[in-house]
mmCIF file of C-alpha atoms in Angstrom:
data_model
loop_
_atom_site.group_PDB
_atom_site.id
_atom_site.type_symbol
_atom_site.label_atom_id
_atom_site.label_comp_id
_atom_site.label_asym_id
_atom_site.label_seq_id
_atom_site.Cartn_x
_atom_site.Cartn_y
_atom_site.Cartn_z
ATOM 1 C CA THR J 3 0.310 -0.060 0.016
ATOM 2 C CA LEU J 4 1.275 2.963 -0.818
ATOM 3 C CA LYS J 5 1.364 5.956 1.298
ATOM 4 C CA SER J 6 -1.569 7.845 -0.148
ATOM 5 C CA GLY J 7 -3.760 4.748 0.863
ATOM 6 C CA GLN J 8 -3.493 3.664 -2.873
ATOM 7 C CA PRO J 9 -2.780 0.617 -3.848
ATOM 8 C CA GLY J 10 0.697 -0.639 -5.135
ATOM 9 C CA PRO J 11 0.977 -2.909 -8.029
ATOM 10 C CA VAL J 12 -0.332 -6.213 -7.383
ATOM 11 C CA MET J 13 3.231 -8.338 -7.462
ATOM 12 C CA GLN J 14 4.393 -11.664 -8.521
ATOM 13 C CA THR J 15 7.073 -14.368 -7.201
ATOM 14 C CA ILE J 16 9.014 -15.579 -10.155
ATOM 15 C CA PRO J 17 10.724 -18.927 -8.981
ATOM 16 C CA ALA J 18 14.199 -18.931 -9.161
ATOM 17 C CA GLY J 19 16.248 -21.560 -12.354
ATOM 18 C CA GLU J 20 17.646 -21.733 -15.695
ATOM 19 C CA PHE J 21 16.343 -21.750 -18.520
ATOM 20 C CA MET J 22 17.853 -21.101 -22.011
ATOM 21 C CA MET J 23 17.713 -17.446 -23.442
ATOM 22 C CA GLY J 24 17.626 -16.133 -26.764
ATOM 23 C CA ALA J 25 16.616 -18.325 -30.143
ATOM 24 C CA GLY J 26 17.274 -20.759 -32.243
ATOM 25 C CA GLY J 27 14.886 -22.278 -34.476
ATOM 26 C CA LEU J 28 13.336 -19.593 -37.434
ATOM 27 C CA SER J 29 15.039 -16.877 -36.307
ATOM 28 C CA THR J 30 17.235 -15.451 -37.713
ATOM 29 C CA ARG J 31 18.448 -12.029 -36.194
ATOM 30 C CA LEU J 32 21.363 -12.299 -34.989
ATOM 31 C CA ASP J 33 20.732 -9.826 -31.457
ATOM 32 C CA GLU J 34 18.836 -13.287 -30.570
ATOM 33 C CA ARG J 35 21.858 -15.938 -30.589
ATOM 34 C CA PRO J 36 23.864 -18.058 -29.425
ATOM 35 C CA GLN J 37 20.779 -19.385 -27.052
ATOM 36 C CA HIS J 38 22.633 -19.516 -23.824
ATOM 37 C CA LYS J 39 21.746 -20.921 -20.156
ATOM 38 C CA VAL J 40 21.151 -18.220 -18.514
ATOM 39 C CA THR J 41 20.207 -19.279 -13.936
ATOM 40 C CA LEU J 42 18.236 -16.484 -12.324
ATOM 41 C CA PRO J 43 17.886 -16.327 -7.982
ATOM 42 C CA GLU J 44 14.159 -15.413 -6.981
ATOM 43 C CA PHE J 45 12.458 -12.137 -7.957
ATOM 44 C CA ALA J 46 9.017 -10.440 -8.286
ATOM 45 C CA MET J 47 7.440 -8.652 -11.242
ATOM 46 C CA SER J 48 4.495 -6.951 -11.424
ATOM 47 C CA GLN J 49 1.628 -8.731 -12.198
ATOM 48 C CA TYR J 50 -0.267 -6.473 -14.536
ATOM 49 C CA GLU J 51 1.248 -3.659 -16.442
ATOM 50 C CA ILE J 52 1.236 -0.022 -15.287
ATOM 51 C CA THR J 53 -2.261 1.837 -15.303
ATOM 52 C CA PHE J 54 -2.877 5.433 -16.073
ATOM 53 C CA ALA J 55 -3.761 6.059 -13.254
ATOM 54 C CA GLU J 56 -1.197 4.271 -10.867
ATOM 55 C CA TYR J 57 1.049 6.311 -12.880
ATOM 56 C CA GLU J 58 -0.613 9.480 -12.330
ATOM 57 C CA GLN J 59 -0.553 9.474 -8.744
ATOM 58 C CA PHE J 60 3.400 9.258 -9.449
ATOM 59 C CA THR J 61 3.498 12.019 -11.640
ATOM 60 C CA LYS J 62 0.773 13.949 -9.525
ATOM 61 C CA ALA J 63 3.070 13.883 -6.406
ATOM 62 C CA MET J 64 6.141 14.816 -7.975
ATOM 63 C CA GLY J 65 4.613 17.875 -10.062
ATOM 64 C CA ARG J 66 4.633 16.301 -13.258
ATOM 65 C CA SER J 67 3.140 16.238 -16.783
ATOM 66 C CA ALA J 68 1.163 12.744 -17.190
ATOM 67 C CA PRO J 69 1.139 12.161 -20.720
ATOM 68 C CA GLU J 70 -1.600 11.673 -22.847
ATOM 69 C CA ARG J 71 -4.742 9.425 -22.087
ATOM 70 C CA SER J 72 -7.541 10.650 -24.295
ATOM 71 C CA GLY J 73 -10.749 8.383 -24.829
ATOM 72 C CA ILE J 74 -9.779 5.274 -22.107
ATOM 73 C CA ASN J 75 -10.384 4.905 -18.858
ATOM 74 C CA PRO J 76 -7.268 5.457 -16.540
ATOM 75 C CA GLN J 77 -8.017 3.035 -13.993
ATOM 76 C CA THR J 78 -8.038 -0.238 -16.527
ATOM 77 C CA HIS J 79 -5.963 0.769 -19.309
ATOM 78 C CA PRO J 80 -1.645 0.378 -19.052
ATOM 79 C CA VAL J 81 0.173 3.882 -19.845
ATOM 80 C CA VAL J 82 2.109 4.816 -22.387
ATOM 81 C CA ASN J 83 4.292 6.935 -23.991
ATOM 82 C CA VAL J 84 6.459 6.556 -20.438
ATOM 83 C CA SER J 85 10.461 7.182 -21.239
ATOM 84 C CA TRP J 86 12.669 4.480 -19.961
ATOM 85 C CA GLN J 87 14.404 7.351 -17.884
ATOM 86 C CA ASP J 88 10.250 8.374 -15.565
ATOM 87 C CA ALA J 89 10.059 4.382 -15.719
ATOM 88 C CA GLN J 90 12.840 4.998 -13.509
ATOM 89 C CA ASP J 91 12.095 7.298 -11.727
ATOM 90 C CA TYR J 92 8.417 5.629 -11.013
ATOM 91 C CA ALA J 93 10.425 3.306 -9.605
ATOM 92 C CA ALA J 94 12.212 4.663 -7.210
ATOM 93 C CA TRP J 95 10.029 6.488 -5.615
ATOM 94 C CA LEU J 96 7.270 3.321 -5.665
ATOM 95 C CA SER J 97 10.243 1.636 -3.054
ATOM 96 C CA ARG J 98 10.018 5.522 -1.538
ATOM 97 C CA GLN J 99 6.563 5.301 -1.080
ATOM 98 C CA THR J 100 6.855 1.442 0.480
ATOM 99 C CA GLY J 101 9.986 1.132 2.115
ATOM 100 C CA GLU J 102 9.546 -2.273 -0.612
ATOM 101 C CA LYS J 103 11.829 -2.088 -3.845
ATOM 102 C CA TYR J 104 11.309 -1.851 -7.384
ATOM 103 C CA SER J 105 12.575 -1.705 -10.480
ATOM 104 C CA LEU J 106 12.502 -2.341 -13.779
ATOM 105 C CA PRO J 107 13.525 -5.982 -14.259
ATOM 106 C CA SER J 108 16.964 -6.957 -16.635
ATOM 107 C CA GLU J 109 16.181 -8.378 -19.783
ATOM 108 C CA ALA J 110 16.936 -11.655 -18.688
ATOM 109 C CA GLN J 111 14.191 -11.438 -16.279
ATOM 110 C CA TRP J 112 12.211 -10.725 -18.177
ATOM 111 C CA GLU J 113 12.987 -13.090 -20.704
ATOM 112 C CA TYR J 114 12.891 -15.602 -17.660
ATOM 113 C CA ALA J 115 9.495 -14.421 -16.601
ATOM 114 C CA CYS J 116 8.145 -14.340 -19.610
ATOM 115 C CA ARG J 117 8.530 -18.076 -20.599
ATOM 116 C CA ALA J 118 7.518 -19.177 -17.512
ATOM 117 C CA GLY J 119 9.161 -22.959 -18.322
ATOM 118 C CA THR J 120 8.893 -22.285 -21.679
ATOM 119 C CA ASP J 121 11.014 -23.340 -24.352
ATOM 120 C CA THR J 122 8.731 -22.191 -27.883
ATOM 121 C CA PRO J 123 8.080 -19.417 -29.060
ATOM 122 C CA PHE J 124 5.288 -18.228 -27.007
ATOM 123 C CA PHE J 125 4.267 -18.843 -23.951
ATOM 124 C CA PHE J 126 0.798 -20.556 -25.587
ATOM 125 C CA GLY J 127 3.135 -22.514 -28.184
ATOM 126 C CA GLU J 128 5.036 -22.224 -31.596
ATOM 127 C CA THR J 129 2.705 -19.481 -33.079
ATOM 128 C CA ILE J 130 0.274 -17.333 -31.003
ATOM 129 C CA SER J 131 -3.568 -15.655 -31.668
ATOM 130 C CA THR J 132 -5.710 -12.461 -30.982
ATOM 131 C CA GLU J 133 -7.676 -13.985 -28.754
ATOM 132 C CA GLN J 134 -4.460 -15.100 -26.939
ATOM 133 C CA ALA J 135 -2.541 -10.956 -27.086
ATOM 134 C CA ASN J 136 -3.162 -8.125 -28.897
ATOM 135 C CA TYR J 137 -1.148 -7.018 -31.272
ATOM 136 C CA HIS J 138 -1.455 -6.172 -35.275
ATOM 137 C CA GLY J 139 -3.257 -9.587 -35.684
ATOM 138 C CA GLU J 140 -2.945 -8.894 -40.044
ATOM 139 C CA TYR J 141 0.567 -10.063 -39.802
ATOM 140 C CA THR J 142 1.252 -13.707 -38.716
ATOM 141 C CA TYR J 143 3.739 -16.025 -37.351
ATOM 142 C CA GLY J 144 4.511 -19.706 -38.404
ATOM 143 C CA ASN J 145 1.559 -21.229 -39.045
ATOM 144 C CA GLY J 146 -0.506 -18.552 -37.379
ATOM 145 C CA ARG J 147 -3.835 -17.708 -38.779
ATOM 146 C CA LYS J 148 -4.807 -12.946 -39.007
ATOM 147 C CA GLY J 149 -6.900 -12.040 -36.808
ATOM 148 C CA LYS J 150 -7.820 -8.421 -35.076
ATOM 149 C CA ASN J 151 -5.923 -4.961 -35.652
ATOM 150 C CA ARG J 152 -7.803 -3.498 -32.312
ATOM 151 C CA GLU J 153 -5.695 -0.902 -33.108
ATOM 152 C CA ARG J 154 -5.200 -0.004 -29.111
ATOM 153 C CA THR J 155 -4.352 -0.697 -26.037
ATOM 154 C CA LEU J 156 -7.102 -3.672 -24.273
ATOM 155 C CA PRO J 157 -8.060 -2.663 -20.538
ATOM 156 C CA VAL J 158 -5.297 -4.853 -18.417
ATOM 157 C CA GLY J 159 -5.894 -8.784 -17.249
ATOM 158 C CA SER J 160 -7.910 -8.742 -20.538
ATOM 159 C CA LEU J 161 -6.472 -11.707 -22.102
ATOM 160 C CA LEU J 162 -4.746 -15.267 -20.574
ATOM 161 C CA PRO J 163 -2.095 -15.278 -18.372
ATOM 162 C CA ASN J 164 0.986 -16.803 -18.234
ATOM 163 C CA ALA J 165 1.641 -20.384 -15.846
ATOM 164 C CA TRP J 166 2.749 -18.268 -13.714
ATOM 165 C CA GLY J 167 0.063 -15.319 -13.616
ATOM 166 C CA LEU J 168 2.095 -12.847 -15.781
ATOM 167 C CA TYR J 169 -0.675 -10.766 -17.493
ATOM 168 C CA ASP J 170 0.075 -9.288 -21.603
ATOM 169 C CA MET J 171 3.252 -10.412 -21.599
ATOM 170 C CA HIS J 172 3.282 -10.849 -25.457
ATOM 171 C CA GLY J 173 1.780 -7.772 -27.325
ATOM 172 C CA SER J 174 -0.116 -4.920 -25.793
ATOM 173 C CA VAL J 175 1.908 -2.757 -24.215
ATOM 174 C CA ALA J 176 5.990 -2.573 -24.481
ATOM 175 C CA GLU J 177 8.077 -2.745 -21.847
ATOM 176 C CA TRP J 178 11.029 -1.226 -20.570
ATOM 177 C CA CYS J 179 14.086 -3.707 -19.143
ATOM 178 C CA THR J 180 16.754 -2.252 -17.334
ATOM 179 C CA ASP J 181 19.629 -3.178 -19.580
ATOM 180 C CA TRP J 182 21.672 -1.137 -22.445
ATOM 181 C CA TYR J 183 21.028 -2.463 -25.378
ATOM 182 C CA ASP J 184 24.157 -4.613 -27.465
ATOM 183 C CA THR J 185 23.263 -7.089 -30.491
ATOM 184 C CA GLY J 186 26.559 -8.780 -29.766
ATOM 185 C CA TYR J 187 25.319 -9.243 -25.369
ATOM 186 C CA TYR J 188 24.922 -12.512 -26.177
ATOM 187 C CA ALA J 189 27.824 -14.220 -27.317
ATOM 188 C CA LYS J 190 29.644 -12.706 -23.772
ATOM 189 C CA SER J 191 27.038 -12.175 -21.744
ATOM 190 C CA PRO J 192 27.365 -14.177 -17.860
ATOM 191 C CA LYS J 193 25.653 -16.829 -16.973
ATOM 192 C CA ASP J 194 25.121 -15.714 -13.888
ATOM 193 C CA ASP J 195 22.291 -13.201 -13.321
ATOM 194 C CA PRO J 196 22.971 -11.283 -16.105
ATOM 195 C CA THR J 197 22.400 -7.190 -16.241
ATOM 196 C CA GLY J 198 23.479 -6.498 -19.065
ATOM 197 C CA PRO J 199 26.635 -4.335 -20.515
ATOM 198 C CA PRO J 200 28.213 -1.540 -19.179
ATOM 199 C CA ALA J 201 27.279 0.865 -21.772
ATOM 200 C CA ALA J 202 25.381 1.486 -25.008
ATOM 201 C CA LYS J 203 22.814 4.602 -26.722
ATOM 202 C CA CYS J 204 19.929 2.669 -26.012
ATOM 203 C CA ARG J 205 18.194 0.597 -24.086
ATOM 204 C CA VAL J 206 16.638 -2.732 -24.270
ATOM 205 C CA ILE J 207 12.674 -3.112 -25.158
ATOM 206 C CA ARG J 208 10.819 -6.415 -24.782
ATOM 207 C CA GLY J 209 7.559 -7.738 -26.149
ATOM 208 C CA GLY J 210 5.668 -6.008 -28.559
ATOM 209 C CA CYS J 211 2.601 -4.249 -28.369
ATOM 210 C CA TYR J 212 -0.709 -3.934 -30.034
ATOM 211 C CA LEU J 213 1.341 -2.123 -32.964
ATOM 212 C CA CYS J 214 4.096 -4.978 -33.620
ATOM 213 C CA ASP J 215 3.201 -8.495 -35.908
ATOM 214 C CA ALA J 216 3.496 -12.013 -33.881
ATOM 215 C CA GLY J 217 7.438 -12.146 -33.977
ATOM 216 C CA GLU J 218 7.783 -8.831 -32.493
ATOM 217 C CA CYS J 219 5.606 -10.400 -29.467
ATOM 218 C CA ARG J 220 7.139 -13.410 -29.400
ATOM 219 C CA ALA J 221 10.142 -14.639 -25.691
ATOM 220 C CA ALA J 222 13.106 -14.539 -27.314
ATOM 221 C CA CYS J 223 12.237 -11.193 -29.629
ATOM 222 C CA ARG J 224 15.011 -7.968 -28.209
ATOM 223 C CA ASP J 225 14.328 -4.135 -29.763
ATOM 224 C CA SER J 226 15.962 -1.414 -28.249
ATOM 225 C CA LEU J 227 15.074 2.788 -28.055
ATOM 226 C CA GLU J 228 16.871 5.205 -26.952
#
């Protein structure tokens, strides 16, 4: 609970374990290779993407401008147009408000949490449908069929979660990680709890969004933004 009396994010415990990070098979993206074994300790992740209402508690308290949210319900829809630094600042504010430590996930934590024990392109399996995730359904992956192009976000938790209770890990809104982005990082990444290169130009974004094609929403797909 925040000092304002409002509830904080609903957190889900992610068990310690190891997995194969990156992609093989059909992937031709060099930044997803080589697949490599990663071991992580237990951590926690928000069960849902952060809503406008949750984020606006922070902007109001800090005297900042809130992102535009025309035409949506701020209580239910995920916040968009948040920079990496703003996301960092929000996590730091949450930590001060609650006495708990919040942070963005590392890239390894994000992929491990998304996969939830699976080794397929999506935690649903080899392909995906717009009944399972919110993405541009005209653009398929593998043997997937065309589906809806909603052209907007859905309320958080509208579609099915993965086996660890996390919603909207594929599609919806792209999610920042703490790491700097380096195309060749996987070739030199440590096995234990990697946190990315020491510096680069861009930060890592994961998960794809409602505007993306299905392939960009894969568990292994990496993207970046300044």
